[in-house]
Short mmCIF file of C-alpha atoms in Angstrom, two decimals:
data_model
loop_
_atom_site.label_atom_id
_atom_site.label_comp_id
_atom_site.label_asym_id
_atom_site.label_seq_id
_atom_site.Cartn_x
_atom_site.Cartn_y
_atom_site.Cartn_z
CA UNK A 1 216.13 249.57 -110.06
CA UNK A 2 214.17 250.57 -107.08
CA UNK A 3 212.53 253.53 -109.14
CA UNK A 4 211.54 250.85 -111.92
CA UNK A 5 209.78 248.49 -109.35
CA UNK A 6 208.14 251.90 -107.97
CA UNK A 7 206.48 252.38 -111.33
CA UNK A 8 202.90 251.80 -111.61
CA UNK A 9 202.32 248.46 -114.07
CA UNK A 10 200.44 249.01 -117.33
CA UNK A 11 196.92 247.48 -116.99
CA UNK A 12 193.96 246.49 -119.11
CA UNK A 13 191.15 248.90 -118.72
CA UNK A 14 187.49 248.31 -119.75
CA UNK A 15 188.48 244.80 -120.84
CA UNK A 16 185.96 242.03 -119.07
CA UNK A 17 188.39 238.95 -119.33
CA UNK A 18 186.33 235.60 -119.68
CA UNK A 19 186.63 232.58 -117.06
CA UNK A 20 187.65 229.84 -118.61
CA UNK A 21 184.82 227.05 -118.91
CA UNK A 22 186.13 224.58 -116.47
CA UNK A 23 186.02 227.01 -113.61
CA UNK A 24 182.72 228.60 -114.15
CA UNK A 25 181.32 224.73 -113.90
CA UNK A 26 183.19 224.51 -110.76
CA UNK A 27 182.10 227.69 -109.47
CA UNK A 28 178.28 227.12 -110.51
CA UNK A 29 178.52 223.61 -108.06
CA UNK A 30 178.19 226.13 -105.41
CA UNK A 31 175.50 228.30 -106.38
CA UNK A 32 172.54 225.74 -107.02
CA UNK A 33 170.54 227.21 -103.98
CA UNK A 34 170.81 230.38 -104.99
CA UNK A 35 169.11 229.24 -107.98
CA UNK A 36 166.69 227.10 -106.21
CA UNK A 37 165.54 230.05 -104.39
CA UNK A 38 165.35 232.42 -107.26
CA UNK A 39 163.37 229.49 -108.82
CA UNK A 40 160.76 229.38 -106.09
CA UNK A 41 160.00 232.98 -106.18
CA UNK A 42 158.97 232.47 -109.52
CA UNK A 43 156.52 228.95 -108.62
CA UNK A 44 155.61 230.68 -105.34
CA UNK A 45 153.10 232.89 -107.19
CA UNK A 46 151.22 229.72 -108.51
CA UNK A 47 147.57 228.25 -106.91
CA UNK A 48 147.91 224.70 -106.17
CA UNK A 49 147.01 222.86 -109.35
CA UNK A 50 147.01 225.19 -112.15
CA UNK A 51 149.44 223.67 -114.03
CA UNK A 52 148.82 226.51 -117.31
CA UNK A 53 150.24 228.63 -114.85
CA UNK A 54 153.41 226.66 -113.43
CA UNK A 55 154.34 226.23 -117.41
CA UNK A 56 154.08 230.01 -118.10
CA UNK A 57 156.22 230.56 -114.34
CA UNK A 58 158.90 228.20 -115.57
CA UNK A 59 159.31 229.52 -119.48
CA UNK A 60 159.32 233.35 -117.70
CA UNK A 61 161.96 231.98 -115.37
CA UNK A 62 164.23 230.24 -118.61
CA UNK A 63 164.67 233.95 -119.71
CA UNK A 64 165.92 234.89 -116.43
CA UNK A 65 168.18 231.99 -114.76
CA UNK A 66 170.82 230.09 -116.15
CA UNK A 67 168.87 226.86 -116.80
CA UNK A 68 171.70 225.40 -118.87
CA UNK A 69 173.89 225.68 -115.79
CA UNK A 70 171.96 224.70 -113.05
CA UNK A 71 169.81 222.01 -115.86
CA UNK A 72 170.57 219.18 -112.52
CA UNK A 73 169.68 221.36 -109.92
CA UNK A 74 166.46 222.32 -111.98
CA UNK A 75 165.11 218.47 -112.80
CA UNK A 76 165.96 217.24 -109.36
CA UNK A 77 163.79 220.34 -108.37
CA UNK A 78 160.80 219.27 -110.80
CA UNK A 79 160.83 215.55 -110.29
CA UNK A 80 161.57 215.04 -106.51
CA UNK A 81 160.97 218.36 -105.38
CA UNK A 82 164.51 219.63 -103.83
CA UNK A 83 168.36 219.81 -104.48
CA UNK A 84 170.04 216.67 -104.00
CA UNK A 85 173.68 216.03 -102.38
CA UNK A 86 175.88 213.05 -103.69
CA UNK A 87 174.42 209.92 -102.71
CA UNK A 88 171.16 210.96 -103.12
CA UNK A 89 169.92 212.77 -100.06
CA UNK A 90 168.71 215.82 -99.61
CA UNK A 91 170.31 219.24 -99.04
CA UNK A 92 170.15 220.28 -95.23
CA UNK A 93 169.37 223.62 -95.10
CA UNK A 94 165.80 224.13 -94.54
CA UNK A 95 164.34 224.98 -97.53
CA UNK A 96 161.13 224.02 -98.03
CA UNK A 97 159.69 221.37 -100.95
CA UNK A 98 159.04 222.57 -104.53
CA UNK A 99 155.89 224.55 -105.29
CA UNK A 100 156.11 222.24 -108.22
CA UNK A 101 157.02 218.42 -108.30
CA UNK A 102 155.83 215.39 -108.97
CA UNK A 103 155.91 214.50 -105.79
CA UNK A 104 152.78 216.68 -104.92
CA UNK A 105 150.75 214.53 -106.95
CA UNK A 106 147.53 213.06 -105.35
CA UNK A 107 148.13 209.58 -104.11
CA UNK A 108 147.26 206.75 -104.55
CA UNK A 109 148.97 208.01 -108.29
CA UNK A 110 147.09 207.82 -111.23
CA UNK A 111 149.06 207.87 -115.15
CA UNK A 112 146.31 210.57 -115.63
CA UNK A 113 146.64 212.93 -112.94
CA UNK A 114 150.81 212.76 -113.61
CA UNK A 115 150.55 213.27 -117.74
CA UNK A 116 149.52 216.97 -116.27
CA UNK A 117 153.32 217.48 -114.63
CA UNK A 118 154.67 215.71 -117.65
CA UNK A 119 152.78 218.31 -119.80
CA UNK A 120 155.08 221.20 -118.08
CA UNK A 121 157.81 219.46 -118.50
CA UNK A 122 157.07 219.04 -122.20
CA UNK A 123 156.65 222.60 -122.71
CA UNK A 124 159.40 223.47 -120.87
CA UNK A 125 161.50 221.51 -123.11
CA UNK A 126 160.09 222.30 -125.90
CA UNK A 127 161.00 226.15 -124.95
CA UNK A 128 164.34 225.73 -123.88
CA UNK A 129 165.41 222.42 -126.49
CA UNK A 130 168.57 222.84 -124.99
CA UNK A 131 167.38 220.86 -121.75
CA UNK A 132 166.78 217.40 -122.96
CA UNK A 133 170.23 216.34 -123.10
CA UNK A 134 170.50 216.86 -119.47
CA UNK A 135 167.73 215.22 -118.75
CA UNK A 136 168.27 211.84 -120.04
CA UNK A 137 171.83 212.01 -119.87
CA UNK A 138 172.33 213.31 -116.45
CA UNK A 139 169.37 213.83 -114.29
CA UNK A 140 166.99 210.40 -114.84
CA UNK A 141 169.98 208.07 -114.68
CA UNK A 142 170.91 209.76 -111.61
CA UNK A 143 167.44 210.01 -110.04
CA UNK A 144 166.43 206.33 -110.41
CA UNK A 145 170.25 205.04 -108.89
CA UNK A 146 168.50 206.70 -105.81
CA UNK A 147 164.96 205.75 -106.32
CA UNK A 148 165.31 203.55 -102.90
CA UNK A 149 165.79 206.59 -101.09
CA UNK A 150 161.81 207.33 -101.34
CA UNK A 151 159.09 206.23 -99.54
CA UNK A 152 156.93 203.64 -101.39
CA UNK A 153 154.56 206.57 -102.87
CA UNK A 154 156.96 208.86 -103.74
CA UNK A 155 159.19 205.95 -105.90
CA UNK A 156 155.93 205.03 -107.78
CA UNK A 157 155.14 208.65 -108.74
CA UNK A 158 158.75 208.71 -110.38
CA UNK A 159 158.70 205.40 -111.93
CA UNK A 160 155.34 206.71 -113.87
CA UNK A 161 156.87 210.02 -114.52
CA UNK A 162 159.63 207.97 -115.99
CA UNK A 163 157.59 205.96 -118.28
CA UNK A 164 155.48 209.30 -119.23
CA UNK A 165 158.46 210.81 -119.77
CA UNK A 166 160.81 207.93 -122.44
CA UNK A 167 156.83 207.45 -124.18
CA UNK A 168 156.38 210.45 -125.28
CA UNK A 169 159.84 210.92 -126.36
CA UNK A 170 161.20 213.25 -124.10
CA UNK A 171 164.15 210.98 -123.07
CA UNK A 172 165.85 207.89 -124.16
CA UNK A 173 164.95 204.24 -122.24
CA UNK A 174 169.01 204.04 -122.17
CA UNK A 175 168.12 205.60 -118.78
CA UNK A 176 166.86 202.24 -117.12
CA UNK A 177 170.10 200.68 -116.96
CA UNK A 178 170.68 202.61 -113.56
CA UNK A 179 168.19 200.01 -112.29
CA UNK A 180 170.32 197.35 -112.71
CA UNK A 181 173.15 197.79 -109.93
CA UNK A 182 172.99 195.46 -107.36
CA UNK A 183 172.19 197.60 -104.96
CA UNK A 184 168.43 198.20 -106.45
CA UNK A 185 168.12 194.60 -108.08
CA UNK A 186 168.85 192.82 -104.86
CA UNK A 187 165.41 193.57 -103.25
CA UNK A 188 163.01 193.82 -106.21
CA UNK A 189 163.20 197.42 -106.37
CA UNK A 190 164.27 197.59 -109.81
CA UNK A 191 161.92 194.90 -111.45
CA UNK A 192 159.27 196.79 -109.76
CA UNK A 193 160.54 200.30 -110.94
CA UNK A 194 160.54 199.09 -114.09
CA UNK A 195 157.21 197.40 -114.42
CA UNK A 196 155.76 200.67 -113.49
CA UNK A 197 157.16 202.45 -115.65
CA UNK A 198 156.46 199.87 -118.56
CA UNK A 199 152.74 200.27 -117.55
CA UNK A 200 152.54 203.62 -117.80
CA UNK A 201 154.36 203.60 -121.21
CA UNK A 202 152.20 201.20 -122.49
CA UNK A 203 148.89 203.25 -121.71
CA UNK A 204 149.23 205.54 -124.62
CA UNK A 205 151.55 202.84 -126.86
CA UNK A 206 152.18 199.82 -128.28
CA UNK A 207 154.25 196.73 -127.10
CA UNK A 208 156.41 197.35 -130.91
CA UNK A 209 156.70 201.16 -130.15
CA UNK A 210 158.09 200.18 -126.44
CA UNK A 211 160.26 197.32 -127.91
CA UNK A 212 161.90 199.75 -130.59
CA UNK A 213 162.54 202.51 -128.11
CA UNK A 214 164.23 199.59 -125.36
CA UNK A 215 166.09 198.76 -128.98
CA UNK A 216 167.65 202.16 -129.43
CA UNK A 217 168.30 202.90 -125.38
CA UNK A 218 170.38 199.72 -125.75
CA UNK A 219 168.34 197.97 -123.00
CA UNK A 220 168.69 194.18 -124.24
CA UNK A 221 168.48 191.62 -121.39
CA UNK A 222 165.18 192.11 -118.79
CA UNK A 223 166.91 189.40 -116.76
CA UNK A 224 169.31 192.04 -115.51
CA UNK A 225 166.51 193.86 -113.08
CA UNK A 226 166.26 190.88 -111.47
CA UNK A 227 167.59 189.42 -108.56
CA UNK A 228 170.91 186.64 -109.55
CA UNK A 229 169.36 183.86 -108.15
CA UNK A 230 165.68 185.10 -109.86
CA UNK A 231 167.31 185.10 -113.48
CA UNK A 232 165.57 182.87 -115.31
CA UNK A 233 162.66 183.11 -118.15
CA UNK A 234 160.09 181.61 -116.11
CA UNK A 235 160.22 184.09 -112.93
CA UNK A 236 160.30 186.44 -115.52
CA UNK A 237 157.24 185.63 -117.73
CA UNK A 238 154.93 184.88 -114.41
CA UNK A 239 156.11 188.49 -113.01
CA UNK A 240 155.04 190.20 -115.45
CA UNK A 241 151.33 188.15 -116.48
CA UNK A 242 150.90 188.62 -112.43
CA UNK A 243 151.31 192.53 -112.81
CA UNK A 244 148.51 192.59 -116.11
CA UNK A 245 151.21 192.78 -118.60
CA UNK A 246 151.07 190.22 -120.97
CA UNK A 247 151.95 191.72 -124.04
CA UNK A 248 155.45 192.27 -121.91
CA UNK A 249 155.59 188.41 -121.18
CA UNK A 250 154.94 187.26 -125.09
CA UNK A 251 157.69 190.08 -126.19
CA UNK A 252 160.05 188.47 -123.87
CA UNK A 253 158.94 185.01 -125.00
CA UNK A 254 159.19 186.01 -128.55
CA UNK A 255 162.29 187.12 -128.58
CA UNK A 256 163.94 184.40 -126.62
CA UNK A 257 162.42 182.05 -129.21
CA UNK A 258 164.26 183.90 -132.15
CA UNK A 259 167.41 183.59 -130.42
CA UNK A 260 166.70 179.54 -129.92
CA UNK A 261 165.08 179.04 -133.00
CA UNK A 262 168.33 180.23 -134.96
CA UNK A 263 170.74 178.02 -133.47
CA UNK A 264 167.88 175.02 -133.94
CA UNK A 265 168.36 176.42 -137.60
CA UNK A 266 172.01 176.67 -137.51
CA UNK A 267 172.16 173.11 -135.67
CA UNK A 268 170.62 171.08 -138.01
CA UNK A 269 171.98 172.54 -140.94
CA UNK A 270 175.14 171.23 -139.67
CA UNK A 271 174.01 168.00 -139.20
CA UNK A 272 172.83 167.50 -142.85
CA UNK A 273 176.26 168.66 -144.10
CA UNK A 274 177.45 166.28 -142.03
CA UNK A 275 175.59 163.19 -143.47
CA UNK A 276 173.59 162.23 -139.92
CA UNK A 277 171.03 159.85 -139.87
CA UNK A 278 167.72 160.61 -139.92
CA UNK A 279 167.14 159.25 -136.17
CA UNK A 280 170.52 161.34 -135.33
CA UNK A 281 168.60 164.44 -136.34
CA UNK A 282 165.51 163.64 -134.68
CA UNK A 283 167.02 162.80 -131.29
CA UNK A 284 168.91 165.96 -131.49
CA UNK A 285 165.86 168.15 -131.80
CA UNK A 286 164.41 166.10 -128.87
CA UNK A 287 167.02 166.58 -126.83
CA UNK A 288 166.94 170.36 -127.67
CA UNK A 289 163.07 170.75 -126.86
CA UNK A 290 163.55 169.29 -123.66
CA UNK A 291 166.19 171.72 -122.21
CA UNK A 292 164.63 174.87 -124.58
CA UNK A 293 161.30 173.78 -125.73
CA UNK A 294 159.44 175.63 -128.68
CA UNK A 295 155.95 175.44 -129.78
CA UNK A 296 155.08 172.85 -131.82
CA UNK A 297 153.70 175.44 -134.15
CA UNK A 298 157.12 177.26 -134.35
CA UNK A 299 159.47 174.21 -134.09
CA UNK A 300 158.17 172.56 -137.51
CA UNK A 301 159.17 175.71 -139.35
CA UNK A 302 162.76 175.49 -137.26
CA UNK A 303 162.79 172.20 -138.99
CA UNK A 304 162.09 172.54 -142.39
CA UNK A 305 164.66 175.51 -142.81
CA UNK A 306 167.18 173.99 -141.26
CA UNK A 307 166.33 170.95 -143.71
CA UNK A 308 166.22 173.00 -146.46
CA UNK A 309 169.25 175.22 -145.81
CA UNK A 310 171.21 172.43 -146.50
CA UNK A 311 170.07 172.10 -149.95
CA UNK A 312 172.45 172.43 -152.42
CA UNK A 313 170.02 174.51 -155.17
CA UNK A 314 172.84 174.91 -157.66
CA UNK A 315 171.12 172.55 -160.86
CA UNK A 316 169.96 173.42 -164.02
CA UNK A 317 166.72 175.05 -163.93
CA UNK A 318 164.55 172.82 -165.74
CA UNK A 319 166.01 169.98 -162.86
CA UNK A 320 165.34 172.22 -159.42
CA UNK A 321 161.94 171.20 -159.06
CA UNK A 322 162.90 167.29 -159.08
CA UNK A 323 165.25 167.55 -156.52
CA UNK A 324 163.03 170.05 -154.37
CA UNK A 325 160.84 166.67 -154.25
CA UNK A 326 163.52 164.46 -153.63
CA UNK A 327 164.65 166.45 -150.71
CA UNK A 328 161.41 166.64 -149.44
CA UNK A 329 160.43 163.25 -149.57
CA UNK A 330 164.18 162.90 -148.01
CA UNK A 331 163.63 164.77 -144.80
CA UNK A 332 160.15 164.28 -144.08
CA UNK A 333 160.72 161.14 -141.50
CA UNK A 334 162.70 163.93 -139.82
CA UNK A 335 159.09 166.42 -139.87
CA UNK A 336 156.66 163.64 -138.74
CA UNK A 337 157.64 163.36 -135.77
CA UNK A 338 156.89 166.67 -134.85
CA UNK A 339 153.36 167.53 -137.07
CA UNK A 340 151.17 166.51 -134.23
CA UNK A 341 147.81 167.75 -134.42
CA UNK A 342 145.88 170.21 -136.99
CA UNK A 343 147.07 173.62 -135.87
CA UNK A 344 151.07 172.29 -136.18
CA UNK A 345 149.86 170.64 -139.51
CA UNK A 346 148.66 174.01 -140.96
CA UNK A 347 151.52 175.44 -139.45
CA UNK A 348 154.03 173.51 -141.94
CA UNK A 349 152.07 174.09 -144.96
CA UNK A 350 151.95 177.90 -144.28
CA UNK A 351 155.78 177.48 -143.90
CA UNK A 352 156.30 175.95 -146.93
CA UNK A 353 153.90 178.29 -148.87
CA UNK A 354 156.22 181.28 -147.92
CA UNK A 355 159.23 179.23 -148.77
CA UNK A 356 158.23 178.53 -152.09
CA UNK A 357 157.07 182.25 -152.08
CA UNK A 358 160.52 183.30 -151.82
CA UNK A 359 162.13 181.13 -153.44
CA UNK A 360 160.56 181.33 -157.08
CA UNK A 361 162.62 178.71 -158.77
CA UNK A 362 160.33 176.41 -156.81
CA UNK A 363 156.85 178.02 -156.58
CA UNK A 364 155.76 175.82 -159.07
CA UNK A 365 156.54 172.55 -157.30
CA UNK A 366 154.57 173.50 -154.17
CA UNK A 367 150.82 171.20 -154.66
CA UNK A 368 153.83 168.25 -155.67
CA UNK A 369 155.48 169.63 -152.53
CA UNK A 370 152.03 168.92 -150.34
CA UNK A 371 151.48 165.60 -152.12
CA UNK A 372 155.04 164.15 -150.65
CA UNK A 373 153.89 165.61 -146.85
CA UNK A 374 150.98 163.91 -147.74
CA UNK A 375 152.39 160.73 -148.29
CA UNK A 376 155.11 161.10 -145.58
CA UNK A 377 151.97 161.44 -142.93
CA UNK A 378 153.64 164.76 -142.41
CA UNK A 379 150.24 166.78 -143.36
CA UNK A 380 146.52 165.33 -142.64
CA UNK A 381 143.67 166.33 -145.72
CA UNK A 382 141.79 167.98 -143.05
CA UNK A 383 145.16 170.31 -143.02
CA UNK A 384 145.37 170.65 -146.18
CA UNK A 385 141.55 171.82 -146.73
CA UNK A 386 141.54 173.82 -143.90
CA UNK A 387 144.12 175.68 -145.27
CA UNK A 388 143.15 175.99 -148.83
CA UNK A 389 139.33 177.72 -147.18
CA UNK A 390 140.88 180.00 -144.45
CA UNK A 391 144.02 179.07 -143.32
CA UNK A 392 147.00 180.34 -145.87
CA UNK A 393 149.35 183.25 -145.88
CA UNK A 394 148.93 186.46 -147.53
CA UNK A 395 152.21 185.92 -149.76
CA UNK A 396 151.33 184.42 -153.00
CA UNK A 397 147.75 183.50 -151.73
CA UNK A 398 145.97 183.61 -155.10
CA UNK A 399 148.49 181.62 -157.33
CA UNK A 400 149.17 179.28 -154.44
CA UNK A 401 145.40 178.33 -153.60
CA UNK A 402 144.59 178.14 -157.65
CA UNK A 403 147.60 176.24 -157.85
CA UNK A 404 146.27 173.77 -155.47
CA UNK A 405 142.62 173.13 -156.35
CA UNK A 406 142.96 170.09 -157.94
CA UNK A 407 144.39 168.40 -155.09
CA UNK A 408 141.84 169.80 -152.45
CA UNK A 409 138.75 168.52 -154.62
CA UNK A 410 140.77 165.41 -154.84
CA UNK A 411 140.99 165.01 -151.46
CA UNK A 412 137.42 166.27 -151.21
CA UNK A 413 136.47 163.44 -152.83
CA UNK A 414 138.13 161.04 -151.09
CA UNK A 415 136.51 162.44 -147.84
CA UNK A 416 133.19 161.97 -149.32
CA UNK A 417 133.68 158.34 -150.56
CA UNK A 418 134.99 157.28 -146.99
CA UNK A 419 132.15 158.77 -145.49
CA UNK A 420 129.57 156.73 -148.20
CA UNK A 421 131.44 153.53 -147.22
CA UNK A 422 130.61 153.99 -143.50
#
């Protein structure tokens, strides 16, 4: 027995036996500044400035170093210019700041002088694909739930990096929601991270293109970056016309409205169905402007489809455009109320021209359609001739103002002879 356990054991020579995955990511946690320092060596070697160079330094280094690995170590290295430990502070051990980073950008910051770091960055992900993920996974959401850590200069050179960064499509806006934890929303930092980085977005594109790429990052609700007891449209549409972004406050406002504007829809389609009074209806839609009010403009058109979606359509055809007139001449004491003034005027017959656009079973009933608004003091003739010279929608334009001649050079007419009798 003893002779046995004597016995040299058989062993694998030449054989290279793999680590398993899980502890070569724990072992690489403690290696970053040996990577940080192989990294510099590389930047070192750059002037101050010649960015050509710094991309060409950090490809050469992507065939060297593990950038896959150390992909955190190397963005927290490129955008604020040093390792990080948990919680967002630097490593202590006396290494110096990045050749490279962001943060060496001239102050104050200009969107210009920083689109020549985001260039690098774009090439270096271009090279090495691999490293988007990363970034806008891992290494912006965890970089801006620190972005109080910085001084005042260094946060705003981030925030437009940021922006750079989501508009030219190098990472996803699903990033942003690390701005809203309460420890960045509770002193503005957040609303004003974010309104940097909107208005560096928004140098090179459009309020759609930034609205479709908040869309797909899942970032819904503005509200959020502000404070709880700042939550409110208002606050929001003043901060952001204060900052010189407009276009940001009319999005917001524009989208709010579509959200009210359905349940006005929804709300008075109920009522019809119902069998409410006419003054029912109207003192509902009061009582809705007050606490949500629309534009006049937008809150005829709320009208007339919710008016119209209760409609039962389902007559023989050679009947639908009688009862389209009918209902009409129905519902418009619940419209006149509301058409005050030219522009809302207009507004109501360009609604009803794209109704009757869609809905062909009734395109032909549309001048018969004006004549009962007419009537019902719903439309002015002044509305109605403004709109037949310059005022109608593209959809069905031709057929609609051909369609309609007759009762503009009847109305014409009638403008002339008052005029003659005065």
């Amino acid at each position: 027995m003893s002779q046995q356990s004597a016995a040299s054991k058989p062993s694998l020579s030449g054989v290279r036996i793999k680590a398993r995955k899980g502890a070569v990511k724990a072992q690489a946690k403690h290696e970053p500044t040996v990577f940080r320092d192989q990294l510099y060596k590389h930047l070192e070697t750059v002037p101050e400035g010649d960015f050509d160079s710094f991309a060409t330094q950090l490809a050469q280094a992507g065939a060297q170093l593990e950038f896959l690995k150390y992909a955190d170590g190397l963005f927290e290295i490129i955008l604020v210019g040093g390792l990080l430990q948990p919680g967002g502070s630097y490593v202590d051990d006396g290494a110096p700041v990045s050749p490279f980073t962001i943060f060496n950008a001239k102050e104050p910051v200009q969107v210009d002088e920083m689109k020549k770091y985001i260039e690098v960055l774009n090439k270096l992900i271009r090279r090495y694909k691999y490293l988007q993920k990363p970034l806008e996974e891992i290494s912006l959401p965890t970089l801006l739930q620190y972005i109080n850590r910085w001084s005042p200069a260094q946060r705003d050179k981030l925030s437009i990096a940021v922006g750079l960064l989501i508009s030219q499509g190098l990472a996803s806006a699903s990033c942003l929601s690390s701005l809203s934890k309460d420890h960045l929303v509770k002193n503005d930092v957040s609303i004003n991270v974010l309104t940097l980085i909107f208005r560096a977005y928004l140098v090179d594109q459009s309020m759609e293109h930034l609205s479709a790429t908040l869309k797909r990052g899942g970032i819904k609700d503005l509200l959020q970056f502000f404070p709880p007891n700042r939550r409110e449209g208002k606050i929001l549409d003043e901060h952001f016309r204060k900052e010189n972004l407009p276009q940001v406050a009319d999005w917001w406002s524009k989208k709010q409205y579509a959200g009210i504007k359905a349940e006005l829809v929804k709300e008075l389609t109920d009522m019809c169905e119902r069998d409410e009074t006419m003054d029912q209806i109207i003192t509902a839609i009061k009582a809705r402007q007050e606490e949500t009010p629309l534009p006049e403009t937008e809150l005829v058109g709320c009208i007339w489809q919710g008016l119209m979606a209760s409609v039962d359509w389902s007559t023989r055809p050679d009947q639908i455009e009688g009862l389209a007139l009918r209902e009409v001449g129905k519902y418009a004491p619940v419209l006149e109320p509301f058409c005050n003034g030219a522009k809302t005027e207009v507004s109501l017959i360009n609604v009803v021209q794209v109704y009757c656009y869609e809905d062909t079973r009734i395109i032909k009933a549309f001048p018969q359609i004006l004549k009962v608004l007419y009537n019902k003091d719903c439309i002015s003739d002044q509305a109605i001739i403004y709109w037949h010279q310059k005022g109608s929608k593209p959809q069905g334009r031709q057929h609609f103002l051909k369609s309609t001649d007759a009762l503009v050079k009847y109305l014409q007419e009638q403008e002339t002879d008052s005029e003659e009798e005065e």
